[in-house]
Short mmCIF file of C-alpha atoms and ligand atoms in Angstrom, two decimals:
data_model
loop_
_atom_site.label_atom_id
_atom_site.label_comp_id
_atom_site.label_asym_id
_atom_site.label_seq_id
_atom_site.Cartn_x
_atom_site.Cartn_y
_atom_site.Cartn_z
CA MET Q 1 122.44 7.00 51.06
CA PRO Q 2 121.51 10.59 52.03
CA THR Q 3 123.04 11.74 55.29
CA ALA Q 4 120.61 12.16 58.17
CA ASP Q 5 119.24 15.66 58.64
CA GLN Q 6 120.82 16.94 61.84
CA ASN Q 7 117.99 19.44 62.39
CA ASP Q 8 115.48 16.58 62.42
CA ILE Q 9 117.60 14.66 64.89
CA LEU Q 10 117.98 17.64 67.21
CA PHE Q 11 114.28 18.50 66.95
CA GLU Q 12 113.32 15.01 68.03
CA ARG Q 13 115.73 15.17 70.97
CA ALA Q 14 114.50 18.65 71.89
CA ARG Q 15 110.84 17.64 71.83
CA ALA Q 16 111.54 14.95 74.41
CA VAL Q 17 112.76 17.45 76.97
CA ILE Q 18 111.46 20.93 76.00
CA PRO Q 19 107.76 21.58 75.28
CA GLY Q 20 107.44 21.70 71.49
CA GLY Q 21 111.22 21.46 71.28
CA VAL Q 22 111.66 25.23 71.63
CA ASN Q 23 112.02 27.83 74.35
CA SER Q 24 109.85 30.41 72.57
CA PRO Q 25 106.86 29.34 70.45
CA VAL Q 26 107.51 31.08 67.10
CA ARG Q 27 110.82 29.21 66.73
CA ALA Q 28 108.89 25.96 66.31
CA PHE Q 29 107.84 26.64 62.67
CA LYS Q 30 104.29 25.77 63.67
CA ALA Q 31 102.85 28.47 61.40
CA VAL Q 32 104.87 27.42 58.34
CA GLY Q 33 105.38 23.71 58.95
CA GLY Q 34 108.63 21.77 58.70
CA THR Q 35 111.58 21.31 61.01
CA PRO Q 36 113.05 24.30 62.80
CA ARG Q 37 116.67 24.93 61.99
CA PHE Q 38 118.95 24.47 64.98
CA ILE Q 39 121.63 27.11 64.86
CA ARG Q 40 125.22 26.21 65.59
CA ARG Q 41 127.02 29.48 65.02
CA ALA Q 42 126.64 32.93 63.52
CA GLU Q 43 128.88 35.55 62.01
CA GLY Q 44 128.08 38.90 60.43
CA ALA Q 45 124.87 38.60 58.38
CA TYR Q 46 124.78 34.80 58.49
CA PHE Q 47 124.07 31.83 60.68
CA TRP Q 48 124.65 28.16 60.09
CA ASP Q 49 122.33 25.33 61.04
CA ALA Q 50 123.09 21.86 62.37
CA ASN Q 51 123.75 20.61 58.81
CA ASP Q 52 126.27 23.44 58.40
CA LYS Q 53 123.97 25.11 55.87
CA ARG Q 54 124.41 28.87 55.73
CA TYR Q 55 121.50 31.32 55.83
CA ILE Q 56 121.33 35.07 55.32
CA ASP Q 57 119.76 36.04 58.63
CA TYR Q 58 116.81 38.45 58.48
CA ILE Q 59 115.57 37.81 62.01
CA GLY Q 60 118.69 38.95 63.86
CA SER Q 61 117.49 37.28 67.07
CA TRP Q 62 114.16 39.09 66.46
CA GLY Q 63 115.78 42.49 66.47
CA PRO Q 64 118.78 42.79 68.77
CA MET Q 65 121.57 41.94 66.31
CA ILE Q 66 121.58 45.29 64.54
CA LEU Q 67 125.36 45.17 64.08
CA GLY Q 68 125.25 41.62 62.77
CA HIS Q 69 126.67 38.69 64.68
CA GLY Q 70 129.99 38.88 66.49
CA HIS Q 71 130.85 42.54 65.95
CA PRO Q 72 134.50 42.76 67.11
CA ALA Q 73 134.00 45.75 69.47
CA VAL Q 74 131.03 44.05 71.14
CA VAL Q 75 132.80 40.71 71.46
CA GLU Q 76 135.77 42.46 73.05
CA ALA Q 77 133.58 44.30 75.55
CA VAL Q 78 131.77 41.11 76.53
CA GLN Q 79 134.98 39.11 76.87
CA LYS Q 80 136.45 41.77 79.12
CA ALA Q 81 133.30 41.92 81.24
CA VAL Q 82 133.11 38.15 81.67
CA LEU Q 83 136.60 38.10 83.14
CA GLU Q 84 135.51 40.63 85.75
CA GLY Q 85 132.61 38.48 86.99
CA PHE Q 86 129.18 37.45 85.74
CA SER Q 87 126.87 39.02 88.27
CA TYR Q 88 127.22 40.76 91.63
CA GLY Q 89 123.76 41.68 92.87
CA ALA Q 90 125.22 45.07 93.78
CA PRO Q 91 125.36 48.25 91.69
CA THR Q 92 128.04 48.94 89.10
CA GLU Q 93 129.36 51.99 87.26
CA ARG Q 94 128.47 50.36 83.94
CA GLU Q 95 124.76 50.50 84.79
CA ILE Q 96 125.09 54.26 85.20
CA GLU Q 97 126.95 54.51 81.90
CA LEU Q 98 124.27 52.55 80.08
CA ALA Q 99 121.48 54.56 81.72
CA GLU Q 100 123.24 57.79 80.71
CA ALA Q 101 123.72 56.53 77.15
CA ILE Q 102 120.04 55.59 76.83
CA LEU Q 103 118.81 58.89 78.28
CA ALA Q 104 121.09 60.85 75.96
CA LEU Q 105 119.45 59.18 72.96
CA VAL Q 106 115.82 59.15 74.13
CA PRO Q 107 114.94 62.69 75.20
CA SER Q 108 111.50 61.73 76.57
CA MET Q 109 113.22 59.72 79.32
CA GLU Q 110 114.71 61.43 82.39
CA MET Q 111 115.25 58.24 84.34
CA VAL Q 112 115.44 54.59 83.40
CA ARG Q 113 115.30 51.25 85.17
CA LEU Q 114 117.14 48.27 83.69
CA VAL Q 115 115.54 44.83 83.66
CA SER Q 116 116.19 41.55 81.84
CA SER Q 117 113.44 41.07 79.24
CA GLY Q 118 110.93 43.06 77.24
CA THR Q 119 108.12 41.23 78.97
CA GLU Q 120 109.43 42.32 82.34
CA ALA Q 121 109.89 45.90 81.16
CA ALA Q 122 106.37 46.20 79.70
CA MET Q 123 104.79 44.54 82.74
CA SER Q 124 106.67 46.88 85.07
CA ALA Q 125 105.77 49.97 83.02
CA LEU Q 126 102.15 48.94 83.28
CA ARG Q 127 102.33 48.59 87.06
CA LEU Q 128 104.08 51.95 87.27
CA ALA Q 129 101.41 53.60 85.13
CA ARG Q 130 98.68 52.18 87.34
CA GLY Q 131 100.57 53.11 90.50
CA ALA Q 132 101.32 56.63 89.33
CA THR Q 133 97.78 57.38 88.17
CA GLY Q 134 95.87 55.38 90.76
CA ARG Q 135 93.75 53.99 87.88
CA LYS Q 136 93.04 50.45 86.72
CA HIS Q 137 92.18 50.42 83.03
CA ILE Q 138 94.68 50.00 80.23
CA VAL Q 139 94.27 50.39 76.49
CA LYS Q 140 96.11 48.23 74.01
CA PHE Q 141 95.67 47.45 70.31
CA GLU Q 142 94.91 44.26 68.47
CA GLY Q 143 98.09 42.96 66.83
CA CYS Q 144 100.48 44.74 69.21
CA TYR Q 145 102.49 42.46 71.46
CA HIS Q 146 103.93 43.67 74.72
CA GLY Q 147 105.30 40.44 76.14
CA HIS Q 148 103.40 37.76 77.97
CA ALA Q 149 102.30 39.42 81.23
CA ASP Q 150 98.80 38.22 82.14
CA ALA Q 151 97.01 41.56 81.71
CA LEU Q 152 98.43 41.95 78.19
CA LEU Q 153 97.45 38.56 76.77
CA VAL Q 154 94.09 39.81 75.68
CA LYS Q 155 91.93 39.86 72.60
CA ALA Q 156 89.13 42.29 71.89
CA GLY Q 157 85.75 41.76 73.46
CA SER Q 158 82.60 41.56 71.35
CA GLY Q 159 81.85 45.27 71.59
CA LEU Q 160 83.73 48.41 72.37
CA ALA Q 161 82.25 48.93 75.81
CA THR Q 162 83.30 45.43 76.82
CA PHE Q 163 86.78 44.60 77.99
CA GLY Q 164 89.04 41.93 76.53
CA HIS Q 165 89.21 38.17 76.92
CA PRO Q 166 92.38 36.21 77.74
CA THR Q 167 94.23 34.76 74.74
CA SER Q 168 96.02 32.21 76.89
CA ALA Q 169 94.86 29.46 79.20
CA GLY Q 170 95.95 30.20 82.74
CA VAL Q 171 94.93 33.85 82.60
CA PRO Q 172 91.80 34.39 84.71
CA PRO Q 173 89.23 36.73 83.11
CA GLU Q 174 89.44 38.88 86.25
CA VAL Q 175 93.01 39.76 85.31
CA THR Q 176 92.07 41.03 81.86
CA GLN Q 177 88.84 42.76 82.83
CA HIS Q 178 90.59 46.12 82.89
CA THR Q 179 92.26 45.74 79.50
CA LEU Q 180 90.53 47.44 76.61
CA VAL Q 181 91.64 46.13 73.20
CA LEU Q 182 91.06 48.46 70.27
CA GLU Q 183 91.69 48.34 66.53
CA TYR Q 184 95.01 49.84 65.43
CA ASN Q 185 94.69 53.06 63.42
CA ASN Q 186 90.97 53.38 64.18
CA ILE Q 187 90.60 56.96 65.45
CA ALA Q 188 86.83 56.83 65.88
CA GLN Q 189 87.05 53.77 68.11
CA LEU Q 190 89.84 55.33 70.13
CA GLU Q 191 87.80 58.48 70.72
CA GLU Q 192 84.79 56.45 71.73
CA ALA Q 193 86.84 54.43 74.22
CA PHE Q 194 88.21 57.56 75.86
CA ALA Q 195 84.77 59.16 75.90
CA LEU Q 196 83.42 56.13 77.75
CA HIS Q 197 86.32 55.24 80.05
CA GLY Q 198 88.85 58.09 79.80
CA ASN Q 199 88.93 59.01 83.47
CA ASP Q 200 89.67 55.43 84.50
CA ILE Q 201 92.44 54.78 81.98
CA ALA Q 202 95.90 54.50 83.57
CA CYS Q 203 97.73 54.15 80.28
CA LEU Q 204 97.57 53.48 76.59
CA MET Q 205 100.31 51.12 75.48
CA ILE Q 206 101.23 50.99 71.81
CA GLU Q 207 103.86 49.85 69.35
CA ALA Q 208 103.87 53.08 67.34
CA ILE Q 209 105.45 51.18 64.47
CA ALA Q 210 104.09 47.72 65.06
CA GLY Q 211 106.38 44.77 64.47
CA ASN Q 212 104.19 42.01 65.78
CA MET Q 213 101.62 42.13 63.00
CA ASN Q 214 104.33 42.13 60.38
CA PHE Q 215 105.20 45.83 59.90
CA VAL Q 216 102.36 48.31 60.31
CA ARG Q 217 102.80 52.00 61.02
CA ALA Q 218 100.50 54.02 63.19
CA THR Q 219 99.33 56.83 60.92
CA PRO Q 220 100.59 60.24 62.07
CA ALA Q 221 97.00 61.30 62.78
CA PHE Q 222 96.30 58.20 64.86
CA ALA Q 223 99.52 58.51 66.87
CA ALA Q 224 98.84 62.21 67.46
CA ARG Q 225 95.28 61.42 68.64
CA CYS Q 226 96.65 58.83 71.10
CA ARG Q 227 98.89 61.56 72.54
CA GLU Q 228 96.11 64.14 72.71
CA LEU Q 229 93.55 61.87 74.32
CA CYS Q 230 96.01 60.63 76.95
CA THR Q 231 96.97 64.20 77.83
CA GLN Q 232 93.35 65.32 77.92
CA HIS Q 233 92.28 62.49 80.22
CA GLY Q 234 95.37 62.26 82.46
CA ALA Q 235 96.32 58.82 81.15
CA LEU Q 236 99.96 57.94 80.43
CA LEU Q 237 101.03 57.27 76.87
CA VAL Q 238 103.39 54.30 76.86
CA PHE Q 239 105.42 53.59 73.74
CA ASP Q 240 106.56 49.99 73.65
CA GLU Q 241 109.80 50.38 71.75
CA VAL Q 242 111.22 46.97 72.62
CA MET Q 243 111.39 46.29 68.89
CA THR Q 244 111.57 49.79 67.40
CA GLY Q 245 113.96 51.34 69.93
CA PHE Q 246 117.36 51.97 68.27
CA ARG Q 247 116.05 49.88 65.36
CA VAL Q 248 113.90 52.20 63.22
CA GLY Q 249 116.22 55.10 64.00
CA LEU Q 250 118.51 56.41 66.72
CA HIS Q 251 115.54 57.90 68.58
CA GLY Q 252 113.07 55.08 68.00
CA ALA Q 253 109.51 55.30 66.72
CA GLN Q 254 109.00 58.41 68.89
CA GLY Q 255 111.75 60.09 66.90
CA VAL Q 256 110.25 59.00 63.59
CA LEU Q 257 106.76 60.18 64.53
CA GLY Q 258 107.85 63.24 66.50
CA ILE Q 259 105.69 62.29 69.48
CA THR Q 260 106.76 62.36 73.12
CA PRO Q 261 105.36 59.47 75.15
CA ASP Q 262 105.19 59.52 78.94
CA LEU Q 263 106.83 56.15 79.38
CA THR Q 264 109.06 54.20 77.01
CA VAL Q 265 109.74 50.47 77.08
CA LEU Q 266 113.00 49.26 75.53
CA GLY Q 267 114.67 45.90 74.94
CA LYS Q 268 116.37 43.93 72.18
CA VAL Q 269 118.99 46.35 70.67
CA ILE Q 270 119.89 47.87 74.06
CA GLY Q 271 121.20 44.45 75.12
CA GLY Q 272 122.94 43.76 71.80
CA GLY Q 273 121.82 40.12 72.05
CA MET Q 274 122.14 39.72 75.83
CA PRO Q 275 119.12 39.64 78.17
CA LEU Q 276 118.58 43.32 78.87
CA ALA Q 277 115.58 45.62 78.67
CA ALA Q 278 114.48 48.87 80.27
CA PHE Q 279 111.64 51.24 80.93
CA GLY Q 280 111.78 54.91 81.69
CA GLY Q 281 110.20 58.32 81.59
CA PRO Q 282 109.96 61.58 83.53
CA ARG Q 283 111.64 61.76 86.92
CA ALA Q 284 108.39 62.41 88.80
CA ILE Q 285 106.86 59.18 87.48
CA MET Q 286 109.99 57.04 87.75
CA GLU Q 287 110.50 58.10 91.36
CA GLN Q 288 107.28 56.27 92.18
CA LEU Q 289 109.33 53.05 91.88
CA ALA Q 290 110.81 51.19 94.83
CA PRO Q 291 113.01 51.94 96.73
CA LEU Q 292 111.86 55.59 96.47
CA GLY Q 293 108.16 55.10 95.91
CA PRO Q 294 105.31 52.67 96.48
CA VAL Q 295 105.43 50.79 93.13
CA TYR Q 296 107.40 47.59 93.66
CA GLN Q 297 109.78 46.27 91.01
CA ALA Q 298 113.01 44.29 91.35
CA GLY Q 299 115.33 41.75 89.64
CA THR Q 300 118.25 39.54 90.66
CA LEU Q 301 119.99 39.91 87.30
CA SER Q 302 118.79 43.44 86.45
CA GLY Q 303 121.63 45.56 85.04
CA ASN Q 304 123.79 42.45 84.70
CA PRO Q 305 127.44 43.46 84.14
CA VAL Q 306 127.98 41.30 81.05
CA ALA Q 307 124.69 42.35 79.46
CA THR Q 308 125.35 46.04 80.14
CA ALA Q 309 128.82 45.72 78.58
CA CYS Q 310 127.24 44.19 75.48
CA GLY Q 311 124.53 46.85 75.35
CA LEU Q 312 126.92 49.75 75.86
CA ALA Q 313 129.29 48.55 73.14
CA THR Q 314 126.31 48.15 70.78
CA LEU Q 315 124.93 51.62 71.52
CA LYS Q 316 128.36 53.12 70.91
CA GLU Q 317 128.45 51.64 67.41
CA ILE Q 318 124.93 52.63 66.41
CA ALA Q 319 125.40 56.21 67.63
CA ARG Q 320 128.17 56.76 65.06
CA PRO Q 321 127.21 59.39 62.47
CA GLY Q 322 125.60 57.95 59.37
CA PHE Q 323 124.81 54.56 60.90
CA TYR Q 324 121.04 54.71 60.35
CA GLU Q 325 121.31 56.38 56.96
CA ALA Q 326 123.40 53.45 55.74
CA LEU Q 327 121.18 50.86 57.42
CA GLY Q 328 117.99 52.47 56.12
CA LYS Q 329 119.39 52.58 52.60
CA LYS Q 330 120.19 48.88 52.73
CA THR Q 331 116.75 47.99 54.03
CA ARG Q 332 115.07 50.13 51.38
CA SER Q 333 117.14 48.53 48.66
CA LEU Q 334 115.94 45.08 49.78
CA VAL Q 335 112.33 46.23 49.96
CA GLU Q 336 112.48 47.96 46.57
CA GLY Q 337 114.21 44.95 45.02
CA LEU Q 338 111.48 42.63 46.28
CA LYS Q 339 108.74 44.98 45.08
CA ALA Q 340 110.27 45.18 41.61
CA ALA Q 341 110.68 41.39 41.42
CA ALA Q 342 107.03 40.87 42.39
CA ALA Q 343 105.82 43.56 39.98
CA ALA Q 344 107.74 41.93 37.13
CA VAL Q 345 105.56 38.82 37.40
CA GLY Q 346 102.37 40.63 38.44
CA LEU Q 347 102.27 39.17 41.96
CA PRO Q 348 100.23 41.21 44.45
CA PHE Q 349 102.92 42.48 46.80
CA ASN Q 350 103.81 45.48 48.89
CA ALA Q 351 106.48 46.29 51.43
CA ASP Q 352 107.59 49.01 53.81
CA SER Q 353 110.60 49.73 55.99
CA GLU Q 354 112.04 52.18 58.48
CA GLY Q 355 115.69 52.10 59.52
CA GLY Q 356 116.67 48.46 59.94
CA MET Q 357 113.15 47.04 60.17
CA PHE Q 358 110.90 45.96 57.31
CA GLY Q 359 107.78 44.06 56.39
CA PHE Q 360 106.34 42.69 53.17
CA PHE Q 361 102.86 41.59 52.27
CA LEU Q 362 101.37 39.41 49.59
CA MET Q 363 98.78 42.09 48.83
CA ASN Q 364 98.69 45.34 46.90
CA GLU Q 365 97.91 47.76 49.72
CA LEU Q 366 99.93 48.17 52.90
CA PRO Q 367 97.65 46.99 55.73
CA GLN Q 368 96.62 49.38 58.48
CA ASN Q 369 95.60 46.88 61.11
CA TYR Q 370 95.83 43.29 62.31
CA ALA Q 371 92.65 42.04 60.65
CA THR Q 372 93.95 43.08 57.23
CA VAL Q 373 97.39 41.55 57.83
CA MET Q 374 95.67 38.28 58.68
CA THR Q 375 93.90 38.15 55.30
CA THR Q 376 97.28 37.19 53.79
CA ASP Q 377 97.19 33.94 51.84
CA ASN Q 378 98.81 31.57 54.32
CA ALA Q 379 99.69 28.90 51.81
CA LYS Q 380 101.43 31.41 49.57
CA PHE Q 381 103.39 32.89 52.46
CA ASN Q 382 104.47 29.42 53.57
CA ALA Q 383 105.63 28.57 50.05
CA LEU Q 384 107.63 31.80 49.99
CA PHE Q 385 109.13 31.10 53.41
CA HIS Q 386 110.22 27.57 52.53
CA GLY Q 387 111.41 28.60 49.08
CA LEU Q 388 113.67 31.21 50.64
CA LEU Q 389 114.82 28.86 53.37
CA ASP Q 390 115.82 26.23 50.80
CA ARG Q 391 117.82 28.92 49.00
CA GLY Q 392 119.64 29.96 52.18
CA VAL Q 393 117.54 32.98 53.18
CA TYR Q 394 116.03 32.93 56.66
CA ILE Q 395 113.02 35.20 57.20
CA ALA Q 396 110.63 35.06 60.14
CA PRO Q 397 108.68 31.80 60.14
CA ALA Q 398 105.28 33.50 60.41
CA LEU Q 399 103.51 36.06 58.24
CA TYR Q 400 102.74 38.33 61.19
CA GLU Q 401 106.40 39.01 62.04
CA ALA Q 402 108.65 41.84 60.87
CA GLY Q 403 112.07 41.47 59.27
CA PHE Q 404 115.40 42.87 60.44
CA MET Q 405 118.41 44.13 58.54
CA SER Q 406 121.85 44.46 60.11
CA ALA Q 407 124.84 46.65 59.38
CA ALA Q 408 126.70 43.48 58.40
CA HIS Q 409 124.43 42.69 55.43
CA GLY Q 410 126.15 43.48 52.15
CA ASP Q 411 124.85 44.37 48.70
CA GLU Q 412 125.61 40.82 47.60
CA ASP Q 413 123.34 39.44 50.36
CA ILE Q 414 120.51 41.71 49.29
CA ALA Q 415 121.01 40.78 45.62
CA ALA Q 416 121.02 37.07 46.50
CA THR Q 417 117.83 37.51 48.52
CA VAL Q 418 116.01 39.34 45.74
CA ASP Q 419 117.21 36.76 43.26
CA ALA Q 420 115.89 33.90 45.41
CA ALA Q 421 112.57 35.70 45.86
CA ARG Q 422 112.29 36.31 42.10
CA GLN Q 423 112.40 32.58 41.42
CA ILE Q 424 109.71 31.88 43.99
CA PHE Q 425 107.48 34.83 43.02
CA LYS Q 426 107.20 33.40 39.52
CA ALA Q 427 105.93 30.09 40.87
CA LEU Q 428 103.57 31.82 43.33
CA GLN Q 429 102.00 33.94 40.64
CA ALA Q 430 101.44 30.83 38.50
CA ARG Q 431 99.49 29.12 41.32
C1 PLP L 1 107.09 45.23 71.07
C2 PLP L 1 107.49 44.14 72.01
N1 PLP L 1 107.27 44.28 73.32
C3 PLP L 1 107.63 43.34 74.19
C4 PLP L 1 108.23 42.17 73.79
C5 PLP L 1 108.63 41.13 74.77
O1 PLP L 1 110.02 41.09 74.89
P1 PLP L 1 110.77 39.79 75.41
O2 PLP L 1 110.57 38.74 74.37
O3 PLP L 1 112.19 40.23 75.58
O4 PLP L 1 110.14 39.42 76.71
C6 PLP L 1 108.47 41.97 72.42
C7 PLP L 1 109.09 40.73 71.95
O5 PLP L 1 109.17 40.42 70.79
C8 PLP L 1 108.10 42.97 71.51
O6 PLP L 1 108.29 42.85 70.19
#
C-alpha cells in the first residue's frame, strides 16, 4: 500500500483553519494546480517537504535567501540576538548599524526608515511622497506589484485619461481614483499621462526590473524618461526595490540602470529571511516623517533586534568582493543551459537574468510588458512546473513570477536542473 502523502494531509488540515490553507495566496498552487508542498526544513540550496522529498529551491522565500538557507554567519548572529531579547519597543544600536550599512550601499538614500514588510514600506513611501509634494495622484505600471495597500491594488482603466479600478474586493473605487495605471515600457503613454496630469502627480512608483510579471526589464530609454518626466513635473520617482534591492546587484536596479530615484523601497534581502523592510531617500524628504514632520508612520516591531541582526549579517556577506560576479555567473549558466536545452528540441523559449534573479518564457522574444507575459501558454507552463517539481526542482508556482538563485547553489544543482528541464522540454515540444 502506498504511504499517505503528508503534503495532502497537511493541506487538508490547513484548509480547515487558514483560508485556502496558506498565509499568502501564491503558495496555494492555484495557478498550477496540485497540492502545495509543506516545507519542513531547509539547508543551503535545498528544502525538504513533509514527505522528506528534497527540492532545489529557486524561490528562496521569494527573494530574501540570497545566501541560501542557514548560512552559518547569519545563524550565529540570529542566535546571539535572540538571547539578548526579541523586541524592546525602544531604539537599539543595531538599527543604526543596519541603516548605515544600507545607506553606504545605496547612494541615492541619505536617510532610511525600517519597517517590517515590503507592503508597509511601499505604502509608507507613497504616503510620504504625497505628503512631501502635497499632491494626490500616483502612477504605477501594469504587472508591477508593490504590496497590497489599497491604493496600489489597481488595474488600468479603459482609457488613459481615466484612473484605475480596484483589483480586490474591499477596496472602494474612491481609494484608487488617484492611481493611474500605465503600460510598462510604453514611453508614448507615459508622456501623455504626464502631459495630462503631470502637475498633480505625487510620485511614479516602478519596479525598474520587474519581478512580478516574471522578469521584465524597463528599457534604458523608458527608465530614463520616467526620471526626466518626474524631475520636469516635480513628481517623486520611487523605485520599488523590494525584490531587486541587493538581488540584481549590490546597488540594486538603480545601480544596474544608472538612475537615481528620489525614494527607494527595500525589503526581502535586507532582512535575510526575517520580517524587515525599509524606505528611504534624501534627508529633506525623509525629515517630513513623524516625529520630525507631518507624515505619520510607525510600527511596534519596526527595526526588530532579531531581524536587524539577520539583515546585518546578510548584508555583510553580500558586500564581500566578487559576491555578485559569482552569483551572476551561476544565474547566467542556468539561464544559458535552459536556453540551449530548449533550442535543442526547437521549443520556443527565452530567458534573462541579472545578478541572482532570472526569468524564463515559453516564447521566442523576451516580453516587454505584462500583456505579452500573459500570452504564455498556461498549460505548457504548468506541465513544466509539475515536471520539474516531480524531479526535485522547485520553481515559482505561477508563470508571472521571477526565479531566484542563491550563493549556495552549486554547479551540480544547475546541471541537475537543466537536465530535468531537458526531459520535459522534449515532451512539451511534442505536444
Ligand atoms: C516589488 C515588490 N514590492 C513590494 C512587495 C511586498 O512585499 P511584502 O510581501 O514583504 O509585503 C513585493 C512582494 O513580493 C514585491 O515583490
